[in-house]
Amino acid sequence: MSALPRRRLGNSPVEVPVIGSGAASLGNLYRPVSDAVAAEALNHALGSGLAYVDTAPFYGLGLSERRVGDVLRQRPRDSFVLSTKVGRLLHPDPDVADDSERYGFCSNLPFRPVYDYSHDGIMRSFEASLQRLGLARIDILLVHDIGELTHGAEADAVHWRQFVDGGLRALERLRAEGSVGAIGLGVNETAVCERAMEVGQFDCFLLAGRYTLLEQGALASFLPKCAAHGASIIAGGIYNSGILATGIRDGEVAHYDYAPAPPAVIERVRRIEAICAAHGVTLADAALQFPLAHPQVACVIPGMGSARRVASALAQYHAPIPGQFWRDMVAAGLIDSGAPLP
């Protein structure tokens, strides 16, 4: 199989393959994954050309970073690209007794996350990540879950002021020193990214769920602003929490945005599935390929919790999809007429 194409993040020196590995599942997201299965999945991804890995302190309360670092340290440093995140500090929590689910992760690491977007908080988070990863450098540093969608308007006003008054300076310092190659935000909303572009120069935004086969609202304002700003998109959540991976199955709950899908979303996916069926196209294949057609999207990062999932993502990327499928989707009003098509 040929090597995956690579794309540059904004004006930074960092290039990523068009498919990367989301490592939230390696932090035991919703279900336990053994150390062996996690290592096998990541090694298979790296060996298959998915040489960009995205992790975060929040994923498993440090577990994902530890597992990612254990694998990456066995490889030449120039053979992979790594991103992690800042905005939460992990504080010791002596009350943790087992791997019961906390914050969505089945982790027994005795920590709890505390939001901190200040200069010192971001510097401390970065240094702690280096320790957990066992690495001297991180390629991409992303501010995690800042914005009203996560915090609400009142709390976000406090966090945003922390970030503007000091956190942004920490990011710019780390980039200027060469400790990181690119900086950005890792969020589930576009509004905070647009606000960020007004106060600093960012290389990329990891945007989860907002530019997908199911929804393209980002076309109206956000993506044109990214083009003018010079920021690339790392597309996460390309299956919208699962509904674009599984489709609609009778008797099963379909998930959208981390919750059971509302009726309007279910009906829209049914319509997409009907066009898929008419062309012999798999819903997941179309979901992975669609975002990559936009020139601002540098890569997609499906969750890679197993070697089987890695193989599936590669197959989806290489699956042939006829041009008429995309044109029929536009004609049916299921893809915005302004969206670039594969």
Coordinates of C-alpha atoms in Angstrom, one line a residue:
M1 CA 0.0 0.0 0.0
S2 CA 1.4 3.4 -0.9
A3 CA 2.4 5.9 1.7
L4 CA -0.3 8.3 2.9
P5 CA -0.1 11.9 1.5
R6 CA 1.1 14.5 3.9
R7 CA -0.1 18.1 4.4
R8 CA 1.4 21.1 6.2
L9 CA -0.3 22.7 9.2
G10 CA -0.7 26.3 8.3
N11 CA 2.6 28.1 7.9
S12 CA 4.3 25.9 10.5
P13 CA 7.1 23.4 9.7
V14 CA 4.8 20.5 10.8
E15 CA 3.4 18.1 8.2
V16 CA 0.9 15.3 9.0
P17 CA -0.4 12.3 7.1
V18 CA -4.0 12.6 5.9
I19 CA -5.0 10.0 8.5
G20 CA -3.8 10.2 12.1
S21 CA -4.5 8.3 15.3
G22 CA -6.8 9.6 17.9
A23 CA -5.6 8.2 21.3
A24 CA -8.6 8.9 23.6
S25 CA -9.5 5.3 23.4
L26 CA -6.0 4.4 24.7
G27 CA -7.0 6.2 27.9
N28 CA -9.9 3.7 28.3
L29 CA -12.6 5.9 27.0
Y30 CA -15.9 4.3 28.1
R31 CA -14.3 0.8 28.3
P32 CA -11.0 -0.7 29.5
V33 CA -8.3 -1.5 26.9
S34 CA -5.3 -3.5 28.0
D35 CA -1.8 -2.3 27.8
A36 CA -1.1 -5.0 25.2
V37 CA -4.1 -4.1 23.0
A38 CA -3.2 -0.4 23.2
A39 CA 0.4 -1.0 22.2
E40 CA -0.6 -3.3 19.4
A41 CA -3.1 -0.7 18.0
L42 CA -0.6 2.1 18.1
N43 CA 2.3 0.1 16.6
H44 CA 0.0 -1.1 13.8
A45 CA -1.1 2.5 13.1
L46 CA 2.5 3.8 13.0
G47 CA 3.6 0.8 10.9
S48 CA 0.7 1.5 8.4
G49 CA 1.7 5.1 7.8
L50 CA -0.7 6.7 10.4
A51 CA 2.3 8.5 11.8
Y52 CA 0.5 11.3 13.6
V53 CA -0.8 10.6 17.1
D54 CA -3.1 12.9 19.1
T55 CA -3.4 12.5 22.9
A56 CA -4.1 14.6 25.9
P57 CA -3.6 14.6 29.7
F58 CA -7.4 14.3 30.1
Y59 CA -7.5 11.0 28.2
G60 CA -7.5 8.5 31.0
L61 CA -6.1 11.1 33.5
G62 CA -2.6 10.6 32.1
L63 CA -3.0 7.0 31.0
S64 CA -3.2 7.7 27.2
E65 CA 0.0 9.9 27.3
R66 CA 1.8 7.2 29.3
R67 CA 0.8 4.5 26.8
V68 CA 1.6 6.6 23.8
G69 CA 5.0 7.6 25.1
D70 CA 5.9 4.0 25.8
V71 CA 5.3 3.1 22.1
L72 CA 6.8 6.3 20.6
R73 CA 10.0 6.1 22.5
Q74 CA 10.8 2.9 20.7
R75 CA 10.9 4.7 17.4
P76 CA 13.1 7.4 15.8
R77 CA 11.8 10.8 16.9
D78 CA 11.6 12.0 13.3
S79 CA 9.3 9.1 12.3
F80 CA 6.1 10.4 13.9
V81 CA 4.2 13.6 14.7
L82 CA 2.7 14.0 18.1
S83 CA 0.1 16.4 19.6
T84 CA -1.1 16.8 23.1
K85 CA -3.1 19.4 24.9
V86 CA -3.1 21.9 27.7
G87 CA -5.8 23.6 29.8
R88 CA -6.2 20.9 32.5
L89 CA -3.8 20.1 35.2
L90 CA -3.9 16.6 36.9
H91 CA -4.1 16.9 40.7
P92 CA -3.6 13.9 43.0
D93 CA -6.8 12.3 44.1
P94 CA -6.3 9.8 47.0
D95 CA -10.0 8.8 46.8
V96 CA -9.5 6.8 43.6
A97 CA -9.7 3.2 44.4
D98 CA -10.3 1.3 41.2
D99 CA -11.0 1.8 37.4
S100 CA -14.6 2.8 37.8
E101 CA -15.5 5.3 35.0
R102 CA -14.7 8.9 35.8
Y103 CA -15.1 11.7 33.3
G104 CA -15.8 9.0 30.7
F105 CA -12.6 7.1 31.3
C106 CA -12.1 3.7 33.0
S107 CA -8.8 4.7 34.6
N108 CA -7.3 3.9 38.0
L109 CA -4.7 6.6 37.8
P110 CA -5.3 8.6 41.0
F111 CA -5.7 12.1 39.5
R112 CA -8.5 14.6 38.9
P113 CA -8.5 17.3 36.2
V114 CA -8.5 21.0 37.1
Y115 CA -9.0 23.6 34.5
D116 CA -6.1 26.1 34.2
Y117 CA -5.6 28.3 31.0
S118 CA -3.1 30.7 32.6
H119 CA 0.5 31.1 31.5
D120 CA 1.9 29.1 34.4
G121 CA -0.9 26.5 34.1
I122 CA -0.1 25.9 30.5
M123 CA 3.7 25.7 31.1
R124 CA 3.1 23.2 34.0
S125 CA 0.8 21.1 31.8
F126 CA 3.3 21.0 29.0
E127 CA 6.1 20.0 31.3
A128 CA 4.0 17.3 33.0
S129 CA 3.1 15.9 29.5
L130 CA 6.8 15.7 28.6
Q131 CA 7.3 13.7 31.8
R132 CA 4.4 11.3 31.2
L133 CA 5.4 10.8 27.5
G134 CA 9.1 10.5 28.3
L135 CA 9.9 12.8 25.3
A136 CA 11.8 16.0 25.0
R137 CA 9.6 17.7 22.3
I138 CA 5.9 17.8 21.3
D139 CA 5.1 18.8 17.7
I140 CA 1.7 20.3 18.1
L141 CA 0.3 21.8 21.3
L142 CA -3.5 22.4 21.5
V143 CA -5.6 24.3 24.1
H144 CA -8.2 21.7 25.2
D145 CA -11.9 22.4 25.6
I146 CA -11.8 26.2 26.0
G147 CA -15.1 27.9 25.0
E148 CA -18.7 28.3 26.1
L149 CA -19.8 24.9 24.8
T150 CA -17.7 23.2 27.5
H151 CA -17.8 25.8 30.3
G152 CA -20.9 27.9 29.8
A153 CA -20.8 31.7 29.3
E154 CA -19.9 32.7 32.9
A155 CA -17.1 30.2 33.6
D156 CA -15.7 30.6 30.1
A157 CA -15.3 34.3 30.6
V158 CA -12.9 33.6 33.5
H159 CA -11.0 30.9 31.5
W160 CA -10.8 33.1 28.4
R161 CA -9.4 36.0 30.4
Q162 CA -6.8 33.6 31.9
F163 CA -5.9 32.5 28.4
V164 CA -5.7 36.0 26.8
D165 CA -3.8 37.4 29.8
G166 CA -1.1 34.7 29.9
G167 CA -1.9 31.3 28.3
L168 CA -1.5 32.6 24.8
R169 CA 1.9 34.1 25.7
A170 CA 3.0 30.6 26.9
L171 CA 2.0 29.0 23.7
E172 CA 3.8 31.6 21.6
R173 CA 6.9 31.3 23.8
L174 CA 7.0 27.5 23.4
R175 CA 6.6 27.8 19.6
A176 CA 9.3 30.6 19.4
E177 CA 11.7 28.4 21.5
G178 CA 11.1 25.4 19.2
S179 CA 9.7 23.3 22.0
V180 CA 6.6 22.9 19.9
G181 CA 6.3 23.2 16.1
A182 CA 2.7 24.3 15.9
I183 CA 0.0 25.7 18.2
G184 CA -3.8 25.7 18.1
L185 CA -7.0 24.8 19.9
G186 CA -8.6 21.3 20.4
V187 CA -12.4 21.9 20.7
N188 CA -15.9 20.9 19.6
E189 CA -17.1 24.3 18.5
T190 CA -16.1 26.9 15.9
A191 CA -17.0 30.1 17.8
V192 CA -14.1 30.0 20.2
C193 CA -11.7 29.3 17.3
E194 CA -12.9 32.4 15.5
R195 CA -12.4 34.4 18.7
A196 CA -8.9 33.0 19.1
M197 CA -7.9 34.1 15.6
E198 CA -8.6 37.7 16.7
V199 CA -6.0 37.6 19.5
G200 CA -3.2 35.4 18.2
Q201 CA -1.7 33.6 15.2
F202 CA -2.6 29.9 15.2
D203 CA -1.3 27.1 13.0
C204 CA -4.2 24.7 13.3
F205 CA -7.5 23.9 15.0
L206 CA -8.4 20.3 16.0
L207 CA -12.2 20.6 15.4
A208 CA -14.3 17.6 16.5
G209 CA -17.7 16.9 14.8
R210 CA -18.3 20.3 13.2
Y211 CA -17.2 19.5 9.6
T212 CA -18.5 16.1 8.6
L213 CA -20.7 14.3 6.2
L214 CA -23.6 15.1 8.5
E215 CA -23.0 18.8 9.1
Q216 CA -21.2 21.5 7.3
G217 CA -22.1 24.7 9.2
A218 CA -18.3 25.5 9.4
L219 CA -18.4 26.4 5.7
A220 CA -20.2 29.7 6.2
S221 CA -17.8 31.6 8.4
F222 CA -15.2 29.4 10.1
L223 CA -13.4 27.7 7.2
P224 CA -13.0 30.9 5.1
K225 CA -11.6 32.7 8.2
C226 CA -9.1 29.8 8.7
A227 CA -8.0 30.2 5.1
A228 CA -7.5 33.9 5.5
H229 CA -5.7 33.4 8.9
G230 CA -3.5 30.6 7.5
A231 CA -4.7 27.9 9.9
S232 CA -5.3 24.2 9.0
I233 CA -8.0 21.9 10.4
I234 CA -7.3 18.6 12.0
A235 CA -10.8 17.0 11.7
G236 CA -11.8 14.9 14.7
G237 CA -15.2 13.4 15.4
I238 CA -15.7 12.6 11.7
Y239 CA -18.3 9.9 12.6
N240 CA -20.2 12.4 14.9
S241 CA -19.8 10.2 18.0
G242 CA -20.6 7.0 16.1
I243 CA -23.8 7.5 14.0
L244 CA -21.8 7.9 10.8
A245 CA -19.8 4.7 11.6
T246 CA -22.7 2.5 12.5
G247 CA -25.6 4.1 10.7
I248 CA -29.1 3.5 11.8
R249 CA -29.8 0.0 13.1
D250 CA -33.2 -1.1 14.3
G251 CA -33.3 -1.7 18.0
E252 CA -29.9 0.0 18.6
V253 CA -29.3 3.4 20.0
A254 CA -27.4 5.6 17.6
H255 CA -25.1 8.3 19.2
Y256 CA -24.5 11.8 18.1
D257 CA -22.4 14.4 20.0
Y258 CA -21.8 12.0 22.9
A259 CA -25.6 11.4 23.4
P260 CA -28.5 9.4 21.9
A261 CA -29.2 11.0 18.5
P262 CA -32.3 13.2 18.2
P263 CA -35.0 12.2 15.6
A264 CA -33.9 14.9 13.1
V265 CA -30.4 13.6 13.0
I266 CA -31.6 10.0 12.7
E267 CA -33.8 10.9 9.8
R268 CA -31.0 12.8 8.0
V269 CA -28.7 9.8 8.4
R270 CA -31.4 7.5 7.0
R271 CA -31.5 9.7 3.9
I272 CA -27.7 9.6 3.6
E273 CA -27.8 5.8 4.0
A274 CA -30.4 5.5 1.2
I275 CA -28.1 7.3 -1.3
C276 CA -25.1 5.2 -0.1
A277 CA -27.1 2.0 -0.8
A278 CA -28.1 3.2 -4.2
H279 CA -24.4 3.6 -5.1
G280 CA -23.0 0.7 -3.2
V281 CA -21.1 3.0 -0.9
T282 CA -20.4 2.4 2.8
L283 CA -21.5 5.2 5.1
A284 CA -18.2 5.1 7.0
D285 CA -16.2 5.3 3.8
A286 CA -18.0 8.5 2.8
A287 CA -17.7 9.9 6.3
L288 CA -13.9 9.5 6.3
Q289 CA -13.3 10.8 2.8
F290 CA -15.6 13.8 2.8
P291 CA -13.7 16.2 5.1
L292 CA -10.4 15.6 3.4
A293 CA -11.7 17.2 0.2
H294 CA -11.6 20.7 1.8
P295 CA -8.3 22.4 1.3
Q296 CA -8.2 23.7 4.9
V297 CA -8.4 20.1 6.3
A298 CA -5.0 18.7 6.7
C299 CA -6.0 15.3 8.2
V300 CA -8.7 13.3 10.0
I301 CA -8.0 11.5 13.2
P302 CA -10.4 8.6 13.9
G303 CA -10.1 6.8 17.3
M304 CA -7.6 3.9 17.0
G305 CA -8.4 1.6 19.9
S306 CA -7.4 -1.6 18.1
A307 CA -5.4 -2.9 15.2
R308 CA -8.6 -3.9 13.5
R309 CA -9.8 -0.3 13.7
V310 CA -6.5 0.9 12.0
A311 CA -7.1 -1.5 9.1
S312 CA -10.7 -0.3 8.8
A313 CA -9.7 3.3 8.6
L314 CA -7.1 2.6 5.8
A315 CA -9.7 0.6 3.9
Q316 CA -12.2 3.5 4.2
Y317 CA -9.6 6.0 2.9
H318 CA -8.8 3.8 -0.2
A319 CA -12.5 2.7 -0.9
P320 CA -13.6 3.9 -4.4
I321 CA -16.6 6.2 -4.3
P322 CA -18.2 7.3 -7.6
G323 CA -18.5 11.0 -8.3
Q324 CA -22.3 10.6 -8.9
F325 CA -22.7 9.7 -5.2
W326 CA -21.4 13.1 -4.1
R327 CA -23.4 14.9 -6.7
D328 CA -26.6 13.1 -5.6
M329 CA -25.8 14.0 -2.0
V330 CA -25.6 17.7 -3.0
A331 CA -28.8 17.5 -5.1
A332 CA -30.6 16.0 -2.1
G333 CA -29.5 18.8 0.2
L334 CA -27.5 16.5 2.3
I335 CA -24.1 18.1 1.5
D336 CA -23.8 21.9 1.3
S337 CA -23.5 23.1 -2.3
G338 CA -20.4 25.1 -1.4
A339 CA -18.5 22.1 0.0
P340 CA -15.5 20.8 -2.0
L341 CA -16.2 17.2 -3.0
P342 CA -13.7 14.3 -3.1

